[in-house]
Tab-separated table of C-alpha atoms in Angstrom:
chain	number	residue	atom	x	y	z
Z	75	UNK	CA	-8.065	-32.380	-9.175
Z	76	UNK	CA	-8.667	-29.515	-6.793
Z	77	UNK	CA	-9.916	-26.157	-7.971
Z	78	UNK	CA	-7.604	-23.494	-6.509
Z	79	UNK	CA	-7.639	-19.776	-7.218
Z	80	UNK	CA	-6.564	-16.475	-5.767
Z	81	UNK	CA	-9.276	-13.878	-5.334
Z	82	UNK	CA	-9.568	-10.373	-3.988
Z	83	UNK	CA	-11.796	-9.525	-1.033
Z	84	UNK	CA	-15.288	-10.927	-0.971
Z	85	UNK	CA	-17.603	-10.327	1.970
Z	86	UNK	CA	-18.426	-14.036	2.112
Z	87	UNK	CA	-14.791	-14.789	3.028
Z	88	UNK	CA	-14.434	-12.195	5.786
Z	89	UNK	CA	-14.968	-14.858	8.462
Z	90	UNK	CA	-11.990	-16.813	7.073
Z	91	UNK	CA	-9.729	-13.738	7.149
Z	92	UNK	CA	-10.553	-13.289	10.837
Z	93	UNK	CA	-10.450	-16.972	11.841
Z	94	UNK	CA	-7.244	-17.901	9.987
Z	95	UNK	CA	-5.363	-14.939	11.432
Z	96	UNK	CA	-6.679	-15.391	14.964
Z	97	UNK	CA	-5.616	-19.045	14.785
Z	98	UNK	CA	-1.940	-18.423	14.038
Z	99	UNK	CA	-1.557	-15.289	16.151
Z	100	UNK	CA	-3.133	-16.886	19.230
Z	101	UNK	CA	-1.151	-20.107	18.677
Z	102	UNK	CA	2.240	-18.360	18.705
Z	103	UNK	CA	1.644	-14.975	20.341
Z	104	UNK	CA	-1.279	-12.868	21.556
Z	105	UNK	CA	-3.736	-10.607	19.790
Z	106	UNK	CA	-2.603	-6.975	19.970
Z	107	UNK	CA	-4.546	-3.708	19.478
Z	108	UNK	CA	-3.489	-3.292	15.833
Z	109	UNK	CA	-4.594	-6.881	15.138
Z	110	UNK	CA	-8.016	-6.120	16.570
Z	111	UNK	CA	-8.369	-3.019	14.402
Z	112	UNK	CA	-7.334	-4.837	11.210
Z	113	UNK	CA	-9.387	-7.960	11.924
Z	114	UNK	CA	-12.544	-6.414	13.350
Z	115	UNK	CA	-12.714	-3.441	11.000
Z	116	UNK	CA	-10.868	-4.302	7.781
Z	117	UNK	CA	-12.984	-1.843	5.824
Z	118	UNK	CA	-11.697	1.273	7.614
Z	119	UNK	CA	-8.208	-0.085	8.290
Z	120	UNK	CA	-7.411	-1.771	4.959
Z	121	UNK	CA	-9.983	-1.779	2.174
Z	122	UNK	CA	-11.350	1.779	2.236
Z	123	UNK	CA	-7.871	3.328	2.389
Z	124	UNK	CA	-6.585	1.683	-0.791
Z	125	UNK	CA	-5.569	-1.734	0.482
Z	126	UNK	CA	-6.774	-5.186	-0.449
Z	127	UNK	CA	-7.341	-8.566	1.167
Z	128	UNK	CA	-6.634	-11.700	-0.859
Z	129	UNK	CA	-7.809	-15.266	-0.437
Z	130	UNK	CA	-6.661	-18.625	-1.690
Z	131	UNK	CA	-9.841	-20.561	-2.352
Z	132	UNK	CA	-9.570	-24.341	-2.750
Z	133	UNK	CA	-12.696	-26.214	-3.774
Z	134	UNK	CA	-14.783	-23.149	-2.876
Z	135	UNK	CA	-13.317	-22.956	0.654
Z	136	UNK	CA	-10.985	-20.095	1.705
Z	137	UNK	CA	-7.803	-21.744	2.994
Z	138	UNK	CA	-5.386	-18.812	2.956
Z	139	UNK	CA	-5.428	-15.050	3.218
Z	140	UNK	CA	-3.176	-12.010	3.143
Z	141	UNK	CA	-3.706	-8.259	3.357
Z	142	UNK	CA	-1.921	-5.448	1.565
Z	143	UNK	CA	-2.135	-2.269	3.612
Z	144	UNK	CA	-1.063	1.161	2.317
Z	145	UNK	CA	2.097	2.224	4.132
Z	146	UNK	CA	3.194	5.591	2.795
Z	147	UNK	CA	3.627	6.725	-0.801
Z	148	UNK	CA	3.955	3.857	-3.295
Z	149	UNK	CA	4.419	1.345	-0.476
Z	150	UNK	CA	2.294	-1.453	0.943
Z	151	UNK	CA	2.664	-3.569	4.030
Z	152	UNK	CA	2.102	-7.264	3.457
Z	153	UNK	CA	0.237	-8.307	6.594
Z	154	UNK	CA	-2.029	-10.932	8.084
Z	155	UNK	CA	-0.736	-13.775	5.914
Z	156	UNK	CA	-2.264	-17.033	7.106
Z	157	UNK	CA	-2.854	-20.500	5.689
Z	158	UNK	CA	-5.144	-23.065	7.292
Z	159	UNK	CA	-2.942	-25.587	9.162
Z	160	UNK	CA	-4.643	-28.464	7.298
Z	161	UNK	CA	-3.774	-26.844	3.936
Z	162	UNK	CA	-0.094	-26.059	4.499
Z	163	UNK	CA	2.590	-27.489	2.252
Z	164	UNK	CA	0.521	-27.115	-0.911
Z	165	UNK	CA	2.074	-23.903	-2.232
Z	166	UNK	CA	-0.716	-21.604	-1.037
Z	167	UNK	CA	1.754	-19.266	0.671
Z	168	UNK	CA	3.622	-18.944	-2.639
Z	169	UNK	CA	0.355	-18.216	-4.433
Z	170	UNK	CA	-0.457	-15.464	-1.923
Z	171	UNK	CA	3.024	-13.957	-2.197
Z	172	UNK	CA	3.027	-13.924	-6.004
Z	173	UNK	CA	-0.497	-12.540	-6.221
Z	174	UNK	CA	-0.066	-9.786	-3.662
Z	175	UNK	CA	3.263	-8.627	-5.107
Z	176	UNK	CA	1.827	-8.622	-8.638
Z	177	UNK	CA	-1.136	-6.569	-7.402
Z	178	UNK	CA	1.193	-4.089	-5.662
Z	179	UNK	CA	3.079	-3.590	-8.932
Z	180	UNK	CA	-0.199	-3.123	-10.829
Z	181	UNK	CA	-1.312	-0.332	-8.503
Z	182	UNK	CA	2.029	1.479	-8.798
Z	183	UNK	CA	3.882	0.486	-5.640
Z	184	UNK	CA	7.656	0.468	-5.671
Z	185	UNK	CA	8.112	-1.250	-2.317
Z	186	UNK	CA	6.435	-3.849	-0.091
Z	187	UNK	CA	7.366	-4.167	3.565
Z	188	UNK	CA	6.414	-6.692	6.211
Z	189	UNK	CA	6.815	-7.281	9.930
Z	190	UNK	CA	7.337	-10.723	11.422
Z	191	UNK	CA	9.133	-12.713	14.074
Z	192	UNK	CA	12.342	-14.647	13.496
Z	193	UNK	CA	10.907	-17.636	15.401
Z	194	UNK	CA	8.487	-18.212	12.495
Z	195	UNK	CA	11.022	-20.095	10.353
Z	196	UNK	CA	8.637	-21.182	7.561
Z	197	UNK	CA	7.313	-17.625	7.161
Z	198	UNK	CA	10.788	-16.081	7.067
Z	199	UNK	CA	11.893	-18.693	4.509
Z	200	UNK	CA	8.835	-17.884	2.362
Z	201	UNK	CA	9.583	-14.158	2.445
Z	202	UNK	CA	13.244	-14.691	1.545
Z	203	UNK	CA	12.267	-17.065	-1.268
Z	204	UNK	CA	10.209	-14.235	-2.765
Z	205	UNK	CA	13.028	-11.700	-2.552
Z	206	UNK	CA	12.384	-9.911	0.732
Z	207	UNK	CA	15.485	-8.620	2.516
Z	208	UNK	CA	15.881	-7.837	6.206
Z	209	UNK	CA	15.971	-4.102	6.931
Z	210	UNK	CA	15.650	-4.112	10.719
Z	211	UNK	CA	16.110	-6.606	13.543
Z	212	UNK	CA	14.882	-5.884	17.050
Z	213	UNK	CA	11.894	-4.427	18.838
Z	214	UNK	CA	9.192	-2.858	16.685
Z	215	UNK	CA	6.863	-0.045	17.768
Z	216	UNK	CA	3.686	-1.475	16.176
Z	217	UNK	CA	3.704	-5.010	17.620
Z	218	UNK	CA	5.285	-6.619	20.673
Z	219	UNK	CA	5.703	-9.881	18.732
Z	220	UNK	CA	7.634	-8.398	15.804
Z	221	UNK	CA	11.414	-8.473	15.808
Z	222	UNK	CA	12.153	-8.334	12.085
Z	223	UNK	CA	11.216	-5.927	9.312
Z	224	UNK	CA	11.752	-6.919	5.703
Z	225	UNK	CA	11.240	-5.199	2.359
Z	226	UNK	CA	10.970	-6.021	-1.298
Z	227	UNK	CA	11.918	-3.353	-3.823
Z	228	UNK	CA	9.672	-3.787	-6.860
Z	229	UNK	CA	11.153	-3.563	-10.326
Z	230	UNK	CA	9.194	-1.679	-12.923
C-alpha cells in the first residue's frame, strides 16, 4: 500500500513545484512573466506574503503541487496546480483541492478564485466537482493562456 499525504511547503520539494508546473505549462502553453515570478521566487511572490504551497507526497516523492496566493482581503487564488503525468488518475488532484480549500477556511478566507483555460477539460471538471463556479469567460489581463475565471465562496 502506498504512503500518500498532503504537506505544506518544504524546501526539499521546491524542485518538484518548479518541475511539475513547467511540465504542464510548457506542454500546453508557454511560460509567461507571472509564471517565472511565482516559480523562480515563490518566497517573495507566495510564501512571504501569506500564501502557501502544498504537495502530495507518495512514497516520499512529491507527485503533485498547488499554491494558494493571497488575492485581496479574505481571498486566495488557487494557482500552479500540477500532478505528475505518471501519477494522474489516483485522486491526487482531489486531495490538493480538499487540502487547499480547508487551509483557506482555516486562515479566514471567504473566497478562493482561480484562472484556467477551457481547453483543459480535466482541470475544469475537477474545479467544478469541488464547487467552483465560472465568473468570467474571455481574455484575462494576467495570463495570455487564461480564458476562464472561477470562484468558490467558502461557507463558515
